[in-house]
PDB file of C-alpha atoms in Angstrom:
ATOM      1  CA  UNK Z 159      90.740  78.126  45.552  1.00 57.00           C
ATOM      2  CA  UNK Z 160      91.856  77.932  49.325  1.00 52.00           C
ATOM      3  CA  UNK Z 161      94.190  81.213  48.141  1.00 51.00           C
ATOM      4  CA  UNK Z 162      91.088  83.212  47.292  1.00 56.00           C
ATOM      5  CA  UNK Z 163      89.282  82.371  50.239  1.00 56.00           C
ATOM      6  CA  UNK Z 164      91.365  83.100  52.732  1.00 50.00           C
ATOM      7  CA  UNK Z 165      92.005  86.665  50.760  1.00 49.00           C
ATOM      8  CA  UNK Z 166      88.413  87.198  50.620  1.00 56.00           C
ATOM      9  CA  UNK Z 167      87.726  86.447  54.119  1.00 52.00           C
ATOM     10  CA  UNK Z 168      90.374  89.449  54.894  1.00 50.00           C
ATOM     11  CA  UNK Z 169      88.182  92.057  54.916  1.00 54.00           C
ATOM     12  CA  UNK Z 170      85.395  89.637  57.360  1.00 55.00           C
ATOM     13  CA  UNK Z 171      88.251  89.526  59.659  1.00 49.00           C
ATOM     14  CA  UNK Z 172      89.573  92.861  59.536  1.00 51.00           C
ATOM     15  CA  UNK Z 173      86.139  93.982  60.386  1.00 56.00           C
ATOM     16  CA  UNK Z 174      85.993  91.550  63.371  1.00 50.00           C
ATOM     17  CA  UNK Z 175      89.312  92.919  64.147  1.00 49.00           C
ATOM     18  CA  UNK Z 176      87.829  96.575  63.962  1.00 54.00           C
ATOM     19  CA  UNK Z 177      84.973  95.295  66.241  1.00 49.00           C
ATOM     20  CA  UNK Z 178      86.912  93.336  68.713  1.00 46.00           C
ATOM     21  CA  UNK Z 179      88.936  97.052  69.425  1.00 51.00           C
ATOM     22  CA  UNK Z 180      85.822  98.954  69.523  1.00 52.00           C
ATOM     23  CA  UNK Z 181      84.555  96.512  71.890  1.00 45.00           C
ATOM     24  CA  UNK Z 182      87.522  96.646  74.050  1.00 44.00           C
ATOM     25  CA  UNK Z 183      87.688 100.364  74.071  1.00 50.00           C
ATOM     26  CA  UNK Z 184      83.952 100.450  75.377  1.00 47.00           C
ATOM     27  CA  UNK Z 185      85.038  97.702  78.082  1.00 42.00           C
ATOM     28  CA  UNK Z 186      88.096 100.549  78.848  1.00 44.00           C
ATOM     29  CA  UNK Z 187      85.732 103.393  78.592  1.00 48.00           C
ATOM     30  CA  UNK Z 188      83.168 101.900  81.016  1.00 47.00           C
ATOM     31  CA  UNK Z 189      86.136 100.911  83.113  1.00 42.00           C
ATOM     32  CA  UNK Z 190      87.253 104.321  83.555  1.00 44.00           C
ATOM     33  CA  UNK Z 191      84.021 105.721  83.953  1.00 49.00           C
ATOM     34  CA  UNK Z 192      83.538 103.184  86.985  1.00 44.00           C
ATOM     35  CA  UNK Z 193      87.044 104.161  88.454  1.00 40.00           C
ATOM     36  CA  UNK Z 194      85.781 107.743  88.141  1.00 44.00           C
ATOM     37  CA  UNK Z 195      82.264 107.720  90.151  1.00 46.00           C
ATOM     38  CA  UNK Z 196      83.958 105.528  92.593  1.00 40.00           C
ATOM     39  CA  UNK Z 197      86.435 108.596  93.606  1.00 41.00           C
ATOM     40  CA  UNK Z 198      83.300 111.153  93.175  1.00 44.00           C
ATOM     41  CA  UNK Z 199      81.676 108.888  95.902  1.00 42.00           C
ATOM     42  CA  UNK Z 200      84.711 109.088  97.486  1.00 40.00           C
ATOM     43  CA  UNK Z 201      85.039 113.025  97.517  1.00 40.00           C
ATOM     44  CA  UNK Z 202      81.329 113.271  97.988  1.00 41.00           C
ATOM     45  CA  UNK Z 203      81.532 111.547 101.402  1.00 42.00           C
ATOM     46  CA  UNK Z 204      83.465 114.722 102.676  1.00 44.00           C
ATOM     47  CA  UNK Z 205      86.273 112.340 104.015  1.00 49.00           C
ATOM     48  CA  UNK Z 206      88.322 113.048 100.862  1.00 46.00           C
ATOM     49  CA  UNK Z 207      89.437 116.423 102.561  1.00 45.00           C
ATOM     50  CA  UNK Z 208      90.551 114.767 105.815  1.00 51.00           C
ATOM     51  CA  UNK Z 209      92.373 111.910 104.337  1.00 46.00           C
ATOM     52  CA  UNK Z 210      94.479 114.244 101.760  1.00 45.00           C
ATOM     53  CA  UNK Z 211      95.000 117.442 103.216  1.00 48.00           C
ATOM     54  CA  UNK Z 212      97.578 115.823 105.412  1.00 55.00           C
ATOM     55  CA  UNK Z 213     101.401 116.366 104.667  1.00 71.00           C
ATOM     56  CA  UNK Z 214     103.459 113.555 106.696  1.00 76.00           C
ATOM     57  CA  UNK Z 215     106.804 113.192 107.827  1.00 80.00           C
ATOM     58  CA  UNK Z 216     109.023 110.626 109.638  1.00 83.00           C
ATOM     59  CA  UNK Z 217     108.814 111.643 113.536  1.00 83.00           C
ATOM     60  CA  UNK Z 218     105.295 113.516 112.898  1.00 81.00           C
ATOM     61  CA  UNK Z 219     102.782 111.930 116.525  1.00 79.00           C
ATOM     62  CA  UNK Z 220      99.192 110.339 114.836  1.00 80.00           C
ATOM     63  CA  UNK Z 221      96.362 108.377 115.251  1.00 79.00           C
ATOM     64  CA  UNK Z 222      96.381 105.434 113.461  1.00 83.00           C
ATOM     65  CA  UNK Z 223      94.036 102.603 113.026  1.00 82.00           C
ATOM     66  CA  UNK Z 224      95.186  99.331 113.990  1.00 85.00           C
ATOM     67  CA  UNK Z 225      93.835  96.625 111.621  1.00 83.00           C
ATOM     68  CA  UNK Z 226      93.255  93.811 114.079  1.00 83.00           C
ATOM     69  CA  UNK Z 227      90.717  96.069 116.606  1.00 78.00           C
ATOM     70  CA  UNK Z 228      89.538  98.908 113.553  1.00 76.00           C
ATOM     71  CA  UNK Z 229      90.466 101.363 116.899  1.00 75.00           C
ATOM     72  CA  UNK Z 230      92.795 104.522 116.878  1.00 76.00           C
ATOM     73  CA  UNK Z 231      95.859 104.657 118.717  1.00 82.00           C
ATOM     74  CA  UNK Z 232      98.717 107.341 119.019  1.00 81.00           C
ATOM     75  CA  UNK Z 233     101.335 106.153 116.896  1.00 87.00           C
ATOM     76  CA  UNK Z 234     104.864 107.769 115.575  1.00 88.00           C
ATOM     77  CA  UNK Z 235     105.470 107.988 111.578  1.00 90.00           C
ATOM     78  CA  UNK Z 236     108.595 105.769 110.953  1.00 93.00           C
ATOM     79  CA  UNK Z 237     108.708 106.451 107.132  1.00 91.00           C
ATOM     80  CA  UNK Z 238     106.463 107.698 104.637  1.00 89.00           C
ATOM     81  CA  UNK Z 239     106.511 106.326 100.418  1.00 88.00           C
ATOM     82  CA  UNK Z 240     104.844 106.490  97.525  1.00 82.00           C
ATOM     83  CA  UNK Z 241     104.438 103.992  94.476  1.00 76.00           C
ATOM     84  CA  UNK Z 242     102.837 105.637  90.864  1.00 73.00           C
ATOM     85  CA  UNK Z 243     100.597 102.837  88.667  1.00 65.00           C
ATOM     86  CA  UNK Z 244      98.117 102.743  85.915  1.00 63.00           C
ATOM     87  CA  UNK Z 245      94.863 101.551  86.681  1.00 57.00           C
ATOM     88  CA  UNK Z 246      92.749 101.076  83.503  1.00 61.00           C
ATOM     89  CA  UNK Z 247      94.314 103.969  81.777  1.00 65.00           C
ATOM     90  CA  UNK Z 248      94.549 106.484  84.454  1.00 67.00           C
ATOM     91  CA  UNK Z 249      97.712 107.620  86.077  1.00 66.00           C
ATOM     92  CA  UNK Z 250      97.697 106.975  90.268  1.00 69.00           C
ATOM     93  CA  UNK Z 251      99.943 107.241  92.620  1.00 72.00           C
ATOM     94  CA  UNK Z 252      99.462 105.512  96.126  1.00 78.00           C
ATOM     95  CA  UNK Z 253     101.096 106.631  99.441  1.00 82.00           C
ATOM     96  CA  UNK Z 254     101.440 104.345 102.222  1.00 88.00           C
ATOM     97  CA  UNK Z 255     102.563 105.200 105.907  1.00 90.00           C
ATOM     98  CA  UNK Z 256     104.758 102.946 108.164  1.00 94.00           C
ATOM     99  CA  UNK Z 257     103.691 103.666 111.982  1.00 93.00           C
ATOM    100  CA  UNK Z 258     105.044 102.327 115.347  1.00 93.00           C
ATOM    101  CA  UNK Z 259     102.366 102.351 118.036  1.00 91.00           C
ATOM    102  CA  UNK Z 260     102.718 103.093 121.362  1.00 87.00           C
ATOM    103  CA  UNK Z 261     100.823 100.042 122.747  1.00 83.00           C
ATOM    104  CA  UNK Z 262     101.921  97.126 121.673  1.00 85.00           C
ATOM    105  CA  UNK Z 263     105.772  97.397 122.499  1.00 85.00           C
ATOM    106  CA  UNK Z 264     106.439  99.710 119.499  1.00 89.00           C
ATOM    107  CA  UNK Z 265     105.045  97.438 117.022  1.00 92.00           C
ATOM    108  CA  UNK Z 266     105.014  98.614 113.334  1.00 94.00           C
ATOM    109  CA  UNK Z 267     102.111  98.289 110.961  1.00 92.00           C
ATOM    110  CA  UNK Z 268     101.641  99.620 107.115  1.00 91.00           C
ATOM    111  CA  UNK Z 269      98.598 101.882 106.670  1.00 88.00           C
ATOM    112  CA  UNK Z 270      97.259 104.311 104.312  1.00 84.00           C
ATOM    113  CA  UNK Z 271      96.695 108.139 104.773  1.00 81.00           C
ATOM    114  CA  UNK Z 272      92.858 107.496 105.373  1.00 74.00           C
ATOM    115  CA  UNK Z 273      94.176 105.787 108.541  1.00 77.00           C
ATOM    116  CA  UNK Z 274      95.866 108.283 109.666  1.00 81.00           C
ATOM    117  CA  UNK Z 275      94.829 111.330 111.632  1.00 76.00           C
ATOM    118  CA  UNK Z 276      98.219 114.388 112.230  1.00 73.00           C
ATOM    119  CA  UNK Z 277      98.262 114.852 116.208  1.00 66.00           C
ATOM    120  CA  UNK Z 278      98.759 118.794 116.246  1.00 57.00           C
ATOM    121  CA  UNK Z 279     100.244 120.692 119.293  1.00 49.00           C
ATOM    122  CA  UNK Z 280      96.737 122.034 120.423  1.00 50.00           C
ATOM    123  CA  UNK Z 281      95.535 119.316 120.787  1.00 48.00           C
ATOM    124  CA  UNK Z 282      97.480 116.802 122.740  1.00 49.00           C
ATOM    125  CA  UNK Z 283      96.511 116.768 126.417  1.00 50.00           C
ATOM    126  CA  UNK Z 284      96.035 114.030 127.967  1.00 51.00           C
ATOM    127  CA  UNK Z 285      92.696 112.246 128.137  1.00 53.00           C
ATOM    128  CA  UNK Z 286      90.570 112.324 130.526  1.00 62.00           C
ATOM    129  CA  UNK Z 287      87.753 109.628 132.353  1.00 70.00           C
ATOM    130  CA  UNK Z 288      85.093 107.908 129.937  1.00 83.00           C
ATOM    131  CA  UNK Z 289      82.823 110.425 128.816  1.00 89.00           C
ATOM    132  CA  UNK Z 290      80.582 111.138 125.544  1.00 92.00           C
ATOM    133  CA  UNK Z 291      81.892 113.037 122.545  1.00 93.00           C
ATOM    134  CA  UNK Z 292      79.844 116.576 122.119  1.00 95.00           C
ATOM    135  CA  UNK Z 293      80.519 115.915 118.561  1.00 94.00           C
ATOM    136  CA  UNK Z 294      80.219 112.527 117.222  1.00 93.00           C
ATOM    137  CA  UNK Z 295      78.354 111.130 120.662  1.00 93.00           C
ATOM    138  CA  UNK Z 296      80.403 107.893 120.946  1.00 91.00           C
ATOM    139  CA  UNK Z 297      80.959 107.033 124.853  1.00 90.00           C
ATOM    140  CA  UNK Z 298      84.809 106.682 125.147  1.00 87.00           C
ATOM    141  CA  UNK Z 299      87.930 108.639 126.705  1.00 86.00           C
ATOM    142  CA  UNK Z 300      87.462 112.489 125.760  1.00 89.00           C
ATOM    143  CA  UNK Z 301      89.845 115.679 125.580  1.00 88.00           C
ATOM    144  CA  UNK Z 302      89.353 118.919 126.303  1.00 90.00           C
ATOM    145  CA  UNK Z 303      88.547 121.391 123.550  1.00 91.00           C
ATOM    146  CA  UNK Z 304      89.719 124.854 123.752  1.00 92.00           C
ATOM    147  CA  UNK Z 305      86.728 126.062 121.438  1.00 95.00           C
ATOM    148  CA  UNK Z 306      89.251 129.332 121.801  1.00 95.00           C
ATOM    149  CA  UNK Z 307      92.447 128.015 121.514  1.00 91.00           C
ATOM    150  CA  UNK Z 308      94.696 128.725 123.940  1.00 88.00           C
ATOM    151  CA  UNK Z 309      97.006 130.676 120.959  1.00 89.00           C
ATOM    152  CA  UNK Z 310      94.227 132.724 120.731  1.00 92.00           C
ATOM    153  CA  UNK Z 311      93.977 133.633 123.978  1.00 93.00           C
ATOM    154  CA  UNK Z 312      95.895 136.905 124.580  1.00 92.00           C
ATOM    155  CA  UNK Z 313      93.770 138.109 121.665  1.00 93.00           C
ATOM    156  CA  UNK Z 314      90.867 137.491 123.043  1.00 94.00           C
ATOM    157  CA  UNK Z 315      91.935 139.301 126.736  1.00 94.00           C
ATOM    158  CA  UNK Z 316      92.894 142.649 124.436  1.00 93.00           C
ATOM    159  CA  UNK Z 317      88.863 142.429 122.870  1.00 93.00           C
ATOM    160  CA  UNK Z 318      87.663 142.169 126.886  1.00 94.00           C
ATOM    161  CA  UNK Z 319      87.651 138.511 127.148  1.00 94.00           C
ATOM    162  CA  UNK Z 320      88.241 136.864 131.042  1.00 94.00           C
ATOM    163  CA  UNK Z 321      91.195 134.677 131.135  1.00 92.00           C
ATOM    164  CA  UNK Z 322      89.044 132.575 133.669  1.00 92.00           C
ATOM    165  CA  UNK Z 323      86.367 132.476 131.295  1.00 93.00           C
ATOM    166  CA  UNK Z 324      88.994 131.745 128.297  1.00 93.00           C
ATOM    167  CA  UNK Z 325      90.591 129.029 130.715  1.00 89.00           C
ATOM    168  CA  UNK Z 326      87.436 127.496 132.373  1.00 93.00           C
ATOM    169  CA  UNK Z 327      84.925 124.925 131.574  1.00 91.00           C
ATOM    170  CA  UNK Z 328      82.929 127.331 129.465  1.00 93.00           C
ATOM    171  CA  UNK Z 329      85.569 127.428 127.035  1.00 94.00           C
ATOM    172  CA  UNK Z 330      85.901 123.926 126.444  1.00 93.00           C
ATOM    173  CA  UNK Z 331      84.303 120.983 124.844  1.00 94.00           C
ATOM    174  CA  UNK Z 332      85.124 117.523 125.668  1.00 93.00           C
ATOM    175  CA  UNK Z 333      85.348 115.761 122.581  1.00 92.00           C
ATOM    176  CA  UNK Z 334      87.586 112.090 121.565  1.00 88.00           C
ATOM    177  CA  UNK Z 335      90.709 112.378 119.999  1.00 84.00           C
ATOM    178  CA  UNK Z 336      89.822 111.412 116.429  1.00 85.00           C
ATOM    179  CA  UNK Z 337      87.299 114.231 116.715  1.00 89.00           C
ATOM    180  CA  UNK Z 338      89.528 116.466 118.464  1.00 88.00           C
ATOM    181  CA  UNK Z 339      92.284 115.799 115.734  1.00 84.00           C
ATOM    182  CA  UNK Z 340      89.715 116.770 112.870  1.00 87.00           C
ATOM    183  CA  UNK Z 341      88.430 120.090 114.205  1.00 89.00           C
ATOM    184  CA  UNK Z 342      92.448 121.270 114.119  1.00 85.00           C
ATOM    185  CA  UNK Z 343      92.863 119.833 110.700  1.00 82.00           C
ATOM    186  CA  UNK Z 344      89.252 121.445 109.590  1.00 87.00           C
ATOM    187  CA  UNK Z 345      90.486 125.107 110.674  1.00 87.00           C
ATOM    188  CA  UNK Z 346      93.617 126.890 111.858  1.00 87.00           C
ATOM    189  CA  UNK Z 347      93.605 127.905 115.418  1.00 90.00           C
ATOM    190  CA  UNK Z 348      92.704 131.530 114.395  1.00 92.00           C
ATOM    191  CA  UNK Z 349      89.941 130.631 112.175  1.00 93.00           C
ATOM    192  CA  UNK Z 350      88.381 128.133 115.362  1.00 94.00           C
ATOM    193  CA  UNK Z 351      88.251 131.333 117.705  1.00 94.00           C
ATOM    194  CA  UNK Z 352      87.116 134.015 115.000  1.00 95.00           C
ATOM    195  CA  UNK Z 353      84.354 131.643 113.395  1.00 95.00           C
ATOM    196  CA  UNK Z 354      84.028 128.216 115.649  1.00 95.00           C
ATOM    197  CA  UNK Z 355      84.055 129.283 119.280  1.00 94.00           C
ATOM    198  CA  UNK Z 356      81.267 127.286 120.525  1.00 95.00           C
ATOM    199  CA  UNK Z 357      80.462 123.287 118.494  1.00 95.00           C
ATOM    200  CA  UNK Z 358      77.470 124.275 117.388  1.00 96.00           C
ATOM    201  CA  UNK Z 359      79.339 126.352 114.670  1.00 96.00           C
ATOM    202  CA  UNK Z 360      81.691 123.675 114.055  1.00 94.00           C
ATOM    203  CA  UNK Z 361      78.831 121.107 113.899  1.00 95.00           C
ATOM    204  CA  UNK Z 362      77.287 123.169 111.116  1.00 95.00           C
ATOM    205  CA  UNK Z 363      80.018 122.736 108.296  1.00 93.00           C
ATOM    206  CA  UNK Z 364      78.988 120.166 106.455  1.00 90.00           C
ATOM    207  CA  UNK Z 365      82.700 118.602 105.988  1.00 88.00           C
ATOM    208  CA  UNK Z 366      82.634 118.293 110.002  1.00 91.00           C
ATOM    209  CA  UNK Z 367      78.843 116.884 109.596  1.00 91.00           C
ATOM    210  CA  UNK Z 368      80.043 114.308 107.137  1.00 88.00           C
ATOM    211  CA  UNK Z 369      82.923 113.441 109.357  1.00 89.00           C
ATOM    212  CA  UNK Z 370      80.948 112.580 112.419  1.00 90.00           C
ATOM    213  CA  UNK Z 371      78.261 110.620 110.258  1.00 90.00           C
ATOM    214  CA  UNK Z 372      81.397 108.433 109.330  1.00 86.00           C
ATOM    215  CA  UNK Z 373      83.322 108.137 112.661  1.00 85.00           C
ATOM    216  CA  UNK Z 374      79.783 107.441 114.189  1.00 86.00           C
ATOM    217  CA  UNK Z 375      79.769 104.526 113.049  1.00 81.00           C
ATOM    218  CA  UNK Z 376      83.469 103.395 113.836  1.00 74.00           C
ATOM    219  CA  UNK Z 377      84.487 100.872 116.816  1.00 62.00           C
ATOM    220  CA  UNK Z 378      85.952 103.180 118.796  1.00 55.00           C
ATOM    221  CA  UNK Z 379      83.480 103.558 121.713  1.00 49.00           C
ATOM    222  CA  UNK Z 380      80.033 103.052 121.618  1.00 49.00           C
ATOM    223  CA  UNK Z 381      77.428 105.630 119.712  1.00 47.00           C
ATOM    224  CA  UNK Z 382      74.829 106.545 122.227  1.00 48.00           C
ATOM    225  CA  UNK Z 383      71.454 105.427 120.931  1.00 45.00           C
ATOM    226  CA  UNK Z 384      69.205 107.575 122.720  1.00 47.00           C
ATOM    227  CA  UNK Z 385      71.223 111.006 120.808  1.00 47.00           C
ATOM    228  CA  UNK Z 386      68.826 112.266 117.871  1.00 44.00           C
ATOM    229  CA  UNK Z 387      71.170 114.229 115.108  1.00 43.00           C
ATOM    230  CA  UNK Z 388      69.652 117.672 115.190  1.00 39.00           C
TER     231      UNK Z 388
END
């Protein structure tokens, strides 16, 4: 008698069985689906761009953000790796980005690309006195902005341009160095003097737009209060 109940409570429990995987599938399913809006929130924020169109090296000059002040600071690459995982059923693969800073006697920290901003060779004068950012308003220490950069220039000299205009004040914005790093990452040098010569231009791409609404709101100097977003 116990025999033939156990065999007839087979099918009960391969049933349960079925349900239990259906039920775990949906779990996966929803999972996934999570996983997925979570990097469409991602990519909607227009940071995506700026975080992974970046190919570094060992020796490359950055900005990186130091965990204990959430500030940027010029940094060297030291060594660059990446680790592949699974995460619910979908394939990743995760870089991470060993940096010695400058301050801080050379001290070396483990970030992510998203804390990372490429230094190019435009754009690394020094920088200059506290001022306010033209793009993201933040009072802190600005650079100067070649709105034509200064490859440009003997292009710009054969079309009738000044070089005193090319090399004065009128020719430059003084923006911070996160900022400053962005613009050269958003557009080749080329593309800044043909189609971004003055930051109202550059202010109206909405990748640049969503990058100041982000770095607004970062540590690094304070946002000015009284500035209204046009």
């Amino acid at each position: 008698a116990a025999m033939m109940s156990a065999i007839e409570a087979l099918p009960d429990a391969a049933d349960a069985m079925e349900d239990l995987e259906s039920v775990s599938e949906l779990i996966a399913s929803d999972a996934r689906q999570r996983l997925l809006k979570l990097q469409d929130k991602r990519a909607a924020s227009g940071l995506a761009w700026f975080m992974t169109n970046m190919e570094l090296a060992e020796g490359m000059r950055v900005m990186a953000v130091l965990d204990e002040d959430g500030e940027f600071h010029t940094a060297v690459v030291k060594a660059v790796a990446s680790t592949s995982a699974d995460v619910i059923g979908t394939a990743t693969t995760e870089q991470t980005v060993t940096v010695a800073f400058d301050e801080f006697g050379g001290m070396e920290r483990v970030v992510t690309p998203s804390s990372v901003l490429v230094l190019s060779d435009e754009n690394t004068a020094g920088e200059t006195t506290e001022g306010t950012c033209e793009m993201c308003h933040r009072d802190t220490k600005v650079t100067d902005h070649h709105l034509i950069p200064r490859s440009e220039h003997s292009r710009f000299v054969k079309r009738g341009y000044k070089m005193s205009f090319l090399k004065g004040r009128e020719n430059i914005a003084e923006i911070c160095r996160p900022c400053h790093n962005t613009v050269h990452r958003f557009a080749s040098n080329k593309e800044l003097a043909d189609k971004y010569e003055t930051t109202e231009k550059l202010l109206a791409e909405e990748a640049i737009q969503k990058w100041v609404e982000w770095v607004s709101t970062q540590s690094h100097g304070k946002h000015r209060k009284d500035h209204k977003q046009a």
